[in-house]
Coordinates of C-alpha atoms in Angstrom, one line a residue:
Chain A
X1 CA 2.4 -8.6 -24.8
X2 CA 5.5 -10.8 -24.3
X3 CA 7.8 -9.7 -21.6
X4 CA 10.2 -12.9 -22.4
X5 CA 10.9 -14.5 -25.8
X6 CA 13.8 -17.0 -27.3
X7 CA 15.6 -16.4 -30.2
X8 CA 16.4 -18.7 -33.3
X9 CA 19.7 -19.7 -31.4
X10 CA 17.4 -20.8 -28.3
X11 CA 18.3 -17.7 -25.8
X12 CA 15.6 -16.1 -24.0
X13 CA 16.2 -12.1 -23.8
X14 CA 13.3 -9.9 -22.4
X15 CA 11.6 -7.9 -24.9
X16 CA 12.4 -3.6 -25.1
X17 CA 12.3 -0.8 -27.3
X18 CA 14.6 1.3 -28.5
X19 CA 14.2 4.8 -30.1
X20 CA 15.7 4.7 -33.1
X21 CA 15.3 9.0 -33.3
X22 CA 16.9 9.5 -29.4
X23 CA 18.5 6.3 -28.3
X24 CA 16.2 5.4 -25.4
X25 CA 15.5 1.7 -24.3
X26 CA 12.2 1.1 -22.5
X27 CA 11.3 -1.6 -20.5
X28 CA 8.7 -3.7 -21.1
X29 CA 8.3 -2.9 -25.1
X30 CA 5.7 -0.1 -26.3
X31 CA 4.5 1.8 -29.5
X32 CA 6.5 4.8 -29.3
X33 CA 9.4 6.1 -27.1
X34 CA 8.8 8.1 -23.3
X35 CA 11.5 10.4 -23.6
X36 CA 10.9 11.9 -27.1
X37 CA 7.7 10.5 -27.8
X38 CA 8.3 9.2 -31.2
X39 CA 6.9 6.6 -33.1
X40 CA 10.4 5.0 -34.6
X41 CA 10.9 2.7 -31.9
X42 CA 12.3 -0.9 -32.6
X43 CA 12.0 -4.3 -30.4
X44 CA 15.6 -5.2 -29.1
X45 CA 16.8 -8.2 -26.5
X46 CA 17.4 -6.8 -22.9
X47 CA 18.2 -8.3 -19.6
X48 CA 20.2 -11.4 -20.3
X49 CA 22.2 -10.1 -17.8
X50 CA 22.1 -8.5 -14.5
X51 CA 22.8 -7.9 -10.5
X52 CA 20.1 -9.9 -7.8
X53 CA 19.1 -7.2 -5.6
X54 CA 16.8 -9.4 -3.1
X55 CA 15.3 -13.1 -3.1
X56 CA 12.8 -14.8 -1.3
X57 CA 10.8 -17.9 -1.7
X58 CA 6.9 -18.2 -1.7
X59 CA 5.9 -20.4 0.9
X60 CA 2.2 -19.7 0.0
X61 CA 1.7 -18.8 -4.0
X62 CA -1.0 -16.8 -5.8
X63 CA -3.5 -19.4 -8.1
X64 CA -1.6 -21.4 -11.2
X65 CA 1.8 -21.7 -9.2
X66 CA 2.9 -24.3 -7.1
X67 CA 4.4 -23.0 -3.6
X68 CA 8.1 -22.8 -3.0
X69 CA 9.1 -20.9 -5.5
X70 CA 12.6 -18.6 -5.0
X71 CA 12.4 -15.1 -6.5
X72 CA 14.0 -12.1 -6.5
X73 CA 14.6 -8.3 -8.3
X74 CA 17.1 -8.2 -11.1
X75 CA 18.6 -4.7 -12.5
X76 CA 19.3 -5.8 -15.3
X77 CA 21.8 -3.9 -17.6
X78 CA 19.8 -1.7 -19.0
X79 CA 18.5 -0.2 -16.3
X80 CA 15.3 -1.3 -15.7
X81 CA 14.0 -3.8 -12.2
X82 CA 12.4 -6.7 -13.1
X83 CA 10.5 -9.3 -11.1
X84 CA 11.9 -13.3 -11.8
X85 CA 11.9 -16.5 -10.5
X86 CA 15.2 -17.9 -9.8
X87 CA 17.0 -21.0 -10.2
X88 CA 20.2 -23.0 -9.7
X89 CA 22.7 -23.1 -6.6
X90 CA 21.2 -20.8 -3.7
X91 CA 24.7 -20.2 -2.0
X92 CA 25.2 -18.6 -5.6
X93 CA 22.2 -16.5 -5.2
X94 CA 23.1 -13.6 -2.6
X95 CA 22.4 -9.9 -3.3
X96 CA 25.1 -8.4 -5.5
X97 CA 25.6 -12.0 -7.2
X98 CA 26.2 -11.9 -11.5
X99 CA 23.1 -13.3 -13.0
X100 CA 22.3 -14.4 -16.5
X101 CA 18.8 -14.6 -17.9
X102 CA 16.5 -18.1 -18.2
X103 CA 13.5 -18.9 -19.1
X104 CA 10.8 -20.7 -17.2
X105 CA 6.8 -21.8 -18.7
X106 CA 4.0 -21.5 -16.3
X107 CA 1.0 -22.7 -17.4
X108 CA -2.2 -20.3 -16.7
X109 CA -4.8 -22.8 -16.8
X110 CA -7.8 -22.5 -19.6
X111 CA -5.3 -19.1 -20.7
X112 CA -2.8 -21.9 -21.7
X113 CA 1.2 -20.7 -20.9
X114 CA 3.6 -17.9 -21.0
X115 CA 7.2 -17.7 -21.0
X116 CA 8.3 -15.4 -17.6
X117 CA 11.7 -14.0 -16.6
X118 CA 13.8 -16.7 -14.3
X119 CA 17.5 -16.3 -13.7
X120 CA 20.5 -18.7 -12.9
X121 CA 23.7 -17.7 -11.6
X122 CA 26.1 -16.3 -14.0
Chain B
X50 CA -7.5 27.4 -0.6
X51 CA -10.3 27.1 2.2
X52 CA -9.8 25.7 5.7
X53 CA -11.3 21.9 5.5
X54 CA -12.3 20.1 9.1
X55 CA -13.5 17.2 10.0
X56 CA -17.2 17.2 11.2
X57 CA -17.8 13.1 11.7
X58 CA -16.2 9.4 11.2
X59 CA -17.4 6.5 11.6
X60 CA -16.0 2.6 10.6
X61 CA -17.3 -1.0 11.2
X62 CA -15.4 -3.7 13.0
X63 CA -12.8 -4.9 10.9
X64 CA -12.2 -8.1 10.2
X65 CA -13.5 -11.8 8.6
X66 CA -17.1 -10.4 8.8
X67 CA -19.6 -13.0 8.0
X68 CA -22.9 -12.1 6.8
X69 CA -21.5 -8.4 6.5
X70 CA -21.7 -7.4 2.0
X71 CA -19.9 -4.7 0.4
X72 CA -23.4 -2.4 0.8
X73 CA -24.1 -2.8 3.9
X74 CA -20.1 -2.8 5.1
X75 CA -20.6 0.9 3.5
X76 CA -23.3 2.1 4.4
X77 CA -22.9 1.0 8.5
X78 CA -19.8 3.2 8.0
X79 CA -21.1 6.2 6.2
X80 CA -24.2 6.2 8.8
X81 CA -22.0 6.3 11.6
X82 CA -20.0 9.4 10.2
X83 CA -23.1 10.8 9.3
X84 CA -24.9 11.0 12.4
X85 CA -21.5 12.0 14.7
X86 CA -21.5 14.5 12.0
X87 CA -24.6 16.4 13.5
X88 CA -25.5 17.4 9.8
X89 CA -28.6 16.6 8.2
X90 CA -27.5 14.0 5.3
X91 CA -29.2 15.9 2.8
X92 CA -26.8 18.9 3.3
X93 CA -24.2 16.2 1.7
X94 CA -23.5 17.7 -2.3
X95 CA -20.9 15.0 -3.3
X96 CA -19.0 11.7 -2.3
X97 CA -16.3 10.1 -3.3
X98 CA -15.9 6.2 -2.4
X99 CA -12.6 4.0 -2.1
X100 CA -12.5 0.7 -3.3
X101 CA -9.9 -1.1 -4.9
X102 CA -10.8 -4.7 -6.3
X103 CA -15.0 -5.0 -5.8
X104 CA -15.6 -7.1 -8.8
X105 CA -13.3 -9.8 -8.2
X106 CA -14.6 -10.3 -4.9
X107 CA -18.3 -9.4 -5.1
X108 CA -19.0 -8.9 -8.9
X109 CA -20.1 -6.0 -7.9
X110 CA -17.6 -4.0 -9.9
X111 CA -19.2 0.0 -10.5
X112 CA -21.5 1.9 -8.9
X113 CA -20.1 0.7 -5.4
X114 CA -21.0 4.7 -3.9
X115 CA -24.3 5.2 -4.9
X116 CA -25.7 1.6 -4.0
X117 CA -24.2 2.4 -0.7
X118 CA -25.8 5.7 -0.5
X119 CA -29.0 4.7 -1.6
X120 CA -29.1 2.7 1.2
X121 CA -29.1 6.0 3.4
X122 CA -31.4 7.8 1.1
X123 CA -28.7 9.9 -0.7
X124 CA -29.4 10.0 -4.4
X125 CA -29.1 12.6 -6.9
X126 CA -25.5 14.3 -6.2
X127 CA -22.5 13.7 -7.8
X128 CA -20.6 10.2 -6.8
X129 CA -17.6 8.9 -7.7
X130 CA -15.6 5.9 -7.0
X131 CA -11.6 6.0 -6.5
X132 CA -9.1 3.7 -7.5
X133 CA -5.3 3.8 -6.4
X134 CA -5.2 0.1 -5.0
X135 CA -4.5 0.0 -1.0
X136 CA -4.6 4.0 -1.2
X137 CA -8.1 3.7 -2.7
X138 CA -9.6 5.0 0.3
X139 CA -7.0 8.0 1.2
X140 CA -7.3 8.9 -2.8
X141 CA -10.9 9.4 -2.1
X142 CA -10.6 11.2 1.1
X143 CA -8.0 13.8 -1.3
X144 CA -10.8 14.3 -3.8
X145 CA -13.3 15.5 -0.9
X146 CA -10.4 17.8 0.7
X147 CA -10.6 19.4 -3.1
X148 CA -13.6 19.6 -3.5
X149 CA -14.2 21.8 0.0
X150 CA -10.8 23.0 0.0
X151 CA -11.7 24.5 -3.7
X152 CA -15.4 26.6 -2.4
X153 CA -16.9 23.7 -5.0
X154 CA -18.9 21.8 -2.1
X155 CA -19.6 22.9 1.4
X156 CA -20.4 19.6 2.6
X157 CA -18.4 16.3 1.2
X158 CA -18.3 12.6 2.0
X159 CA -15.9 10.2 1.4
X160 CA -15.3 6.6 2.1
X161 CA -14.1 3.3 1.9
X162 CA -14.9 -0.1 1.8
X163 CA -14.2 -3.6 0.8
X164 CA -15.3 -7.2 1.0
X165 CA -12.2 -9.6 1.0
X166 CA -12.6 -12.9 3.0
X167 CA -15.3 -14.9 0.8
X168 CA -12.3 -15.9 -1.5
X169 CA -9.6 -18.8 -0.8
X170 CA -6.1 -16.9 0.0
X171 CA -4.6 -18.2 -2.9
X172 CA -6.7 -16.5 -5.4
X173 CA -6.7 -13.4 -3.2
X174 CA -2.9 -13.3 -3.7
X175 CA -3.8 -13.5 -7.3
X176 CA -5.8 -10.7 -7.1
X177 CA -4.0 -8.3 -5.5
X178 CA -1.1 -8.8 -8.3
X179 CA -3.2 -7.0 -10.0
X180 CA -2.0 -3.7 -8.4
X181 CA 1.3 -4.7 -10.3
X182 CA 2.4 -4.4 -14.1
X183 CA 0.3 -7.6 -14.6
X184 CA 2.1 -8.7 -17.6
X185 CA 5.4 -8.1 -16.4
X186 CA 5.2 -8.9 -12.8
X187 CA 1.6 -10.1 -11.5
X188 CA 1.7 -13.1 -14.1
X189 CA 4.7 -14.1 -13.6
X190 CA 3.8 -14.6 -9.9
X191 CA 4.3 -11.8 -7.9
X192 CA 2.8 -11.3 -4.6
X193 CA 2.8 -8.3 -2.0
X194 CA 4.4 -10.4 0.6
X195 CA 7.1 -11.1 -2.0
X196 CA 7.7 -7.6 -2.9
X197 CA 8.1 -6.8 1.0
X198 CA 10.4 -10.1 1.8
X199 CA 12.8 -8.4 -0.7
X200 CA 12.6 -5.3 0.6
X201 CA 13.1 -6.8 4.3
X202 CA 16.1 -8.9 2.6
X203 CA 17.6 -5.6 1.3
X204 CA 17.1 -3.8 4.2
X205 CA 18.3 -6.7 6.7
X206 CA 21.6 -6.7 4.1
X207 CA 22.1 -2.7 4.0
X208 CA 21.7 -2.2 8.0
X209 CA 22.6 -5.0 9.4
X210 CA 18.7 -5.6 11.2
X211 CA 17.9 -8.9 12.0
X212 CA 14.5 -10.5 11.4
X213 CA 13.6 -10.5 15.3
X214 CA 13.8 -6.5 15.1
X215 CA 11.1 -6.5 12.2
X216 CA 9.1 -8.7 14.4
X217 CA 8.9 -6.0 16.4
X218 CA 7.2 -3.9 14.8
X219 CA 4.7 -6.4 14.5
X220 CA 4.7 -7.2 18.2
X221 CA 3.9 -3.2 18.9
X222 CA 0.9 -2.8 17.4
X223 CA -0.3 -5.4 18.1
X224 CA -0.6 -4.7 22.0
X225 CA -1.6 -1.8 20.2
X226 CA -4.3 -3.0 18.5
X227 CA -5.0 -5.5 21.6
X228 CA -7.1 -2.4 23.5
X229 CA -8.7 -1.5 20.0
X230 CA -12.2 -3.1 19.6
X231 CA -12.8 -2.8 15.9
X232 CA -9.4 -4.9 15.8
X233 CA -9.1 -8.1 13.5
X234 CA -6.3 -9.9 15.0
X235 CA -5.8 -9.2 18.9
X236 CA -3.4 -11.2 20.1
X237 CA -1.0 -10.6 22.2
X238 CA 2.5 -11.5 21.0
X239 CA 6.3 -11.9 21.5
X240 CA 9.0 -11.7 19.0
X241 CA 9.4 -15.6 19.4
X242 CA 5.2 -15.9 18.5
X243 CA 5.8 -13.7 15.2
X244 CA 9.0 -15.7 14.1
X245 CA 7.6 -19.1 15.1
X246 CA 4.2 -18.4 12.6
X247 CA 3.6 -19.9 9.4
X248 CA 6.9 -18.7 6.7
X249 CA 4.4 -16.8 4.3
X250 CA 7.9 -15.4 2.3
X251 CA 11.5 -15.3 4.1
X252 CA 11.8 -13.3 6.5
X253 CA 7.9 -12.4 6.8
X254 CA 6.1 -15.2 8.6
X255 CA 2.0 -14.4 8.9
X256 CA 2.3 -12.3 11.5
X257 CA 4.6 -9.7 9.7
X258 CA 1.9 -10.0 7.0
X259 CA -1.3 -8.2 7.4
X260 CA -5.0 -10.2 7.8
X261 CA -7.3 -11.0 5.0
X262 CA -10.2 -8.2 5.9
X263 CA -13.7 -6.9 5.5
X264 CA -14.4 -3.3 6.7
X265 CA -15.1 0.1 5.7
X266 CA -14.7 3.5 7.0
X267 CA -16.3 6.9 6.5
X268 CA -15.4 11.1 7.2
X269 CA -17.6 14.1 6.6
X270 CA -15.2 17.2 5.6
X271 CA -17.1 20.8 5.8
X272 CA -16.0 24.4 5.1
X273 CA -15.3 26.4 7.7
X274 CA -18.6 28.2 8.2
X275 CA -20.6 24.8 8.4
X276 CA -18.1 23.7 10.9
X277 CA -18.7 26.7 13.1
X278 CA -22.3 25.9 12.6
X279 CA -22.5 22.8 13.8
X280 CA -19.7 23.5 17.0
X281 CA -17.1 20.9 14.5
X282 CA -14.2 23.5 14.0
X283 CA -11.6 21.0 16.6
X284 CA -10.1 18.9 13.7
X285 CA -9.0 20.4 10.6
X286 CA -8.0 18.4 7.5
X287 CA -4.7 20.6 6.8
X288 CA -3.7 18.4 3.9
X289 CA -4.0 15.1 2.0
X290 CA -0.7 14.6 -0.1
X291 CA -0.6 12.4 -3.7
X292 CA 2.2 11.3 -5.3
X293 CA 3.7 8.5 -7.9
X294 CA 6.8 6.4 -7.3
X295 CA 9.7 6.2 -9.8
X296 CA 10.4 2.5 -11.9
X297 CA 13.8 2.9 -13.0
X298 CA 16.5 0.5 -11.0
X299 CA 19.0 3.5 -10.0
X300 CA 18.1 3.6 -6.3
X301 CA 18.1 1.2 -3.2
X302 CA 15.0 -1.1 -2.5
X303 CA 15.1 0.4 1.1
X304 CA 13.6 3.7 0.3
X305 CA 10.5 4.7 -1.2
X306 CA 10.4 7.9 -3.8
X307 CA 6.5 7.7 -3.8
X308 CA 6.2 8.0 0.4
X309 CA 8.8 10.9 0.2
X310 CA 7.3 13.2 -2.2
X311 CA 3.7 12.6 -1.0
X312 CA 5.2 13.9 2.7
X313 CA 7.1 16.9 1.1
X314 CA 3.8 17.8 -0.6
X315 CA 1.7 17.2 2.9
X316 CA 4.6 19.0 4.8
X317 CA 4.8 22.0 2.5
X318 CA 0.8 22.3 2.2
X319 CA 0.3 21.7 6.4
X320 CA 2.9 24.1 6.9
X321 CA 4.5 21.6 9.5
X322 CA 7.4 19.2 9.7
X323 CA 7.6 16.1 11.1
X324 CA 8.9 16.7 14.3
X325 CA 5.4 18.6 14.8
X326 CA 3.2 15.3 14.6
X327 CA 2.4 13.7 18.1
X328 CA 0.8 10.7 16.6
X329 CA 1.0 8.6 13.4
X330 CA -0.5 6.0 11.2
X331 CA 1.9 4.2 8.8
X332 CA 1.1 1.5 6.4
X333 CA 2.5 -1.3 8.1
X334 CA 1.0 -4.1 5.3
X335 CA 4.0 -5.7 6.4
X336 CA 6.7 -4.9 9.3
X337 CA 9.1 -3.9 6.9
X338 CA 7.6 -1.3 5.6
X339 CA 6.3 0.7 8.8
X340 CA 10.0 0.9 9.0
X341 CA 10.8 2.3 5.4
X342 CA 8.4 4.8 5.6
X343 CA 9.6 6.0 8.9
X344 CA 12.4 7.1 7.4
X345 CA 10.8 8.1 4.3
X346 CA 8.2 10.5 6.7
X347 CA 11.7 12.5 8.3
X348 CA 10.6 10.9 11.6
X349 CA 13.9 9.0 12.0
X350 CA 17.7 8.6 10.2
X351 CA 17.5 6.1 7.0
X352 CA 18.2 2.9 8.9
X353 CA 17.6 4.1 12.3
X354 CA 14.1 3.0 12.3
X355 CA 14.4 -0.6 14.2
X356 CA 16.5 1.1 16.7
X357 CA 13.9 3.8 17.3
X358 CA 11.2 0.8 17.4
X359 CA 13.4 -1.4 19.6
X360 CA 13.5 1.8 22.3
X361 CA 9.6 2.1 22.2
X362 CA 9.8 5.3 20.5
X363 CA 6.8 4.6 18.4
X364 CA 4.9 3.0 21.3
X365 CA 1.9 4.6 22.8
X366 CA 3.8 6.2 25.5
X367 CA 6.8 7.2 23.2
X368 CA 8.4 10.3 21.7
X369 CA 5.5 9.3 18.3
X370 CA 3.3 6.7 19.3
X371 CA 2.8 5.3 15.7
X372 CA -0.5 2.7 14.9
X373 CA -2.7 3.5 18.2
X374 CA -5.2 1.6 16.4
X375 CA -3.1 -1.2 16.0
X376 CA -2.3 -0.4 12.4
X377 CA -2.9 -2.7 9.4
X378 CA -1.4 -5.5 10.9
X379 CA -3.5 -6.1 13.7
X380 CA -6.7 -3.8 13.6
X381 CA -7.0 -5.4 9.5
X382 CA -6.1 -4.3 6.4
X383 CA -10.1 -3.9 3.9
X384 CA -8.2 -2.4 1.4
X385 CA -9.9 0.5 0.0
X386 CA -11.3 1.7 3.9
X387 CA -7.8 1.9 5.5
X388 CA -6.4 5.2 4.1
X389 CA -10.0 6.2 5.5
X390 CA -9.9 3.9 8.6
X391 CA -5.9 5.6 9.6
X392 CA -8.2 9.2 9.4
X393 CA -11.0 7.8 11.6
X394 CA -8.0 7.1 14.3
X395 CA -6.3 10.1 14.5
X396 CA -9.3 12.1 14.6
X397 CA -10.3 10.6 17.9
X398 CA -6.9 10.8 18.7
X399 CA -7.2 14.4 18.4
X400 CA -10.5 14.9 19.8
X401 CA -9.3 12.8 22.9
X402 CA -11.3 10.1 22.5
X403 CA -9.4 6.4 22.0
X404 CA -9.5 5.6 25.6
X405 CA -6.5 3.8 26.9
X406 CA -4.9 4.0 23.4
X407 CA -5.0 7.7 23.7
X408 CA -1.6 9.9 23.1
X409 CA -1.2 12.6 25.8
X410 CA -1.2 16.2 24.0
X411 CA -2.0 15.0 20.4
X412 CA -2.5 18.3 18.2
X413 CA -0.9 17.6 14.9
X414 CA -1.9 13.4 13.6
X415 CA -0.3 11.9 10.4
X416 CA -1.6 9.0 8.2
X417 CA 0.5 7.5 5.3
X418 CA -1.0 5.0 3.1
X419 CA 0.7 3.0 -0.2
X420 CA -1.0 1.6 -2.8
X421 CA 0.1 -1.0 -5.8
X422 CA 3.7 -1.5 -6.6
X423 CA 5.6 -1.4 -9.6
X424 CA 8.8 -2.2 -11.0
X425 CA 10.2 -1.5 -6.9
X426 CA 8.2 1.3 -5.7
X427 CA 4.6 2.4 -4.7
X428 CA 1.9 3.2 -7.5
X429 CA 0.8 5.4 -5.1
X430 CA 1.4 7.0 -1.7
X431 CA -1.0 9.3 0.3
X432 CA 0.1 11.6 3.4
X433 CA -2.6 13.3 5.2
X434 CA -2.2 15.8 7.9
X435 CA -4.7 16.7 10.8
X436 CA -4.6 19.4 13.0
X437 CA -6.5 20.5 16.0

């Protein structure tokens, strides 16, 4: 499942569904909608932009990341929290602050990489 | 519904136990409940075992309860295992409550139990982001500590607490956990000790962060008429409350949905309110959240919960002495055994038995447990309720 893609002008944008019977977005994408249930759901670009609600750094860091990386919780427009990493100026980077979506590779090992939320400020 | 009590507990030492497996973590634990139980072990007709991540630290990932109960020649009745992450073991205890509660069993174990410290903290880290939406969060490098540094961030911002006043929280029970002999970490410590430890994730340093622990923990529940049998009527188990959190962003990050509907349940199915409980467990996995769910049990104003900690409120001694046994942050947190381990407490709370942790005049105990976290709230929360 990818939670982050680019598109064919370079921009990352998180990946959702919307129903295309009631209108509801979901966060991360699935088969069929949670409000109506229905099957006619389409992928759409979410998140590119949205409000920091906390950051932190990891001074310690799970296997496959490097410590010291800053991170926070984004609500992102459409209404859904999502976990990123965070880059750019950290005075910029208070709760409340604009952000705008990035993208960042980590690489999993043998699993090879993925693409995972990261914001900058706006 | 049929009145459920308490007829034994037992628990091992918690802590980096070398030597000690899963099995024989378990089964140390379920002996001990068994025998304070005064009930012949073959009077047992079904046990349910808590244990959240077993494979990835032991391989050994099914069949956890009945190689632990083989051990104490229990074969042949039904056994389950019980997975809701850190509530793992308090999701268990729920399923025995039913199952008594119900006129299904007369007799019900449950328990919990895991093995944690053979495996280098940074994989454990990866591990527990497991008890996340993997794909979304856990692999892009979520951690628990993370989670609660942003919800000690937000709560630092919307109340105006300092860091210093979460450290002590952490400070509390550990004295508290200082007098508790099956405690991990006893150390004695100031606020300057907590905020002078290793920075795990700004503001948590390791000692707002819970131990790395082996342990499990075990109760016997009966029916009434076996409790009057065997002279175990004193503690009854008046309810164990489940609930689910809510993932959508249209809320604070200081308040959890999951804790607060798992207490209205307890609550409404004790028949109490929280001004009735005398003493409390709280899932302290960090010092943050002690503090959320205060509020979140109605024991204290939303953002009144340092300032109620900072009076020693929620000291042994207090108005609601909460983590006698030192809580996870000192006494250890083995995953699935502590929503078990939080039962074992207040049950000798409430018999009178914890020595110079006891509370004077504890009747009515609470334990609160949370488990996984998604999208900014608990997977799951548990709220149990005793009553002597």
């Amino acid at each position: 499942m990818d939670v982050v893609r680019i598109d064919r002008a370079g921009n990352p944008f998180l990946v959702a569904t919307r129903c295309q019977d009631c209108g509801h977005i979901v966060f991360p994408a699935q088969s069929f909608c949670s409000r109506c249930l229905g099957f006619r759901v389409t992928e759409i670009p979410v998140g590119r932009k949205g409000i920091l609600k906390a950051r932190s750094t990891a001074h310690f860091a799970p296997a496959s990341f490097d410590p010291g990386y800053p991170f926070g919780y984004v609500d992102i427009e459409e209404g859904y929290r999502v976990f990123a990493h965070l880059e750019g100026d950290a005075e910029k980077l208070k709760i409340g602050a604009a952000v705008e979506l990035t993208a960042k590779t980590v690489s999993l090992g043998q699993a090879g990489s993925r693409l995972i939320p990261c914001y900058r400020p706006a | 519904m049929r009145n459920v009590y308490v007829a034994g507990v037992g628990m091992t030492r918690f802590g980096r136990l070398e030597g000690m497996e899963l099995r024989s973590l378990g089964a140390e634990a379920c002996r001990e409940a068994i025998l304070d139980s005064g009930i012949d072990r073959s009077r047992i007709e079904s046990a349910f075992v808590g244990t959240a991540f077993p494979g990835h630290f032991t391989r050994q990932e099914c069949a956890v309860g009945q190689l632990v109960l083989r051990q104490l020649g229990i074969t042949g009745i039904p056994v389950m295992r019980v997975e809701n992450a850190c509530a793992s073991g308090s999701s268990a205890l729920r399923e025995a409550w039913i199952s008594v509660a119900s006129g299904l069993v007369d007799v019900a174990l449950a328990f919990g139990v895991e093995k944690l410290s053979n495996v280098p903290t940074s994989e454990v880290m990866s591990i527990f982001s497991y008890a996340s939406d993997y794909e979304a969060e856990g692999s892009a490098g979520i951690i628990f500590p993370g989670v609660f540094a942003m919800i000690a961030q937000a709560y630092m911002h919307e109340y105006g607490v300092r860091p210093e006043q979460l450290a002590e929280v952490s400070v509390k029970n550990h004295r508290h956990g200082f007098e508790n002999p099956r405690a991990q970490r006893k150390l004695l410590l100031t606020v300057e000790d907590v905020q002078k430890a290793k920075m795990v994730c700004d503001p948590l340093t390791s000692m707002h962060c819970c131990p790395i622990s082996d342990g499990a923990a075990a109760v016997v529940l009966v029916s009434e008429s076996v409790a009057r049998e065997v002279g175990r009527g004193q503690i009854r188990l008046a309810a164990v409350g489940l609930a689910t959190g809510d993932y959508d962003a249209e809320r604070p990050l200081t308040t959890f949905p999951s804790t607060r509907r798992a207490a209205e349940q307890a609550y409404r199915l004790a028949g109490v309110g929280p001004e009735d409980i005398k003493v409390a467990e709280v899932h302290d996995c960090f010092s943050v959240a002690e503090l959320v769910h205060l509020e979140d049990l109605g024991f204290c104003e939303r953002g009144d919960a340092a300032k109620v900690t900072s009076q020693g409120e929620t000291t042994i001694g207090g108005r609601l002495p909460v983590n006698t046994s030192g809580g996870l942050l000192s006494k250890g947190h083995p995953v699935g055994a502590t929503g078990i381990a939080q039962v074992v407490e207040l049950t000798e709370q409430l018999r009178g038995h914890s020595g110079p942790r006891q509370v004077e005049g504890a009747n009515v105990g609470l334990a609160m447990c949370m488990g996984g976290f998604m999208f900014g709230d608990g997977c799951a929360a548990t709220v149990t309720i005793l009553h002597r």
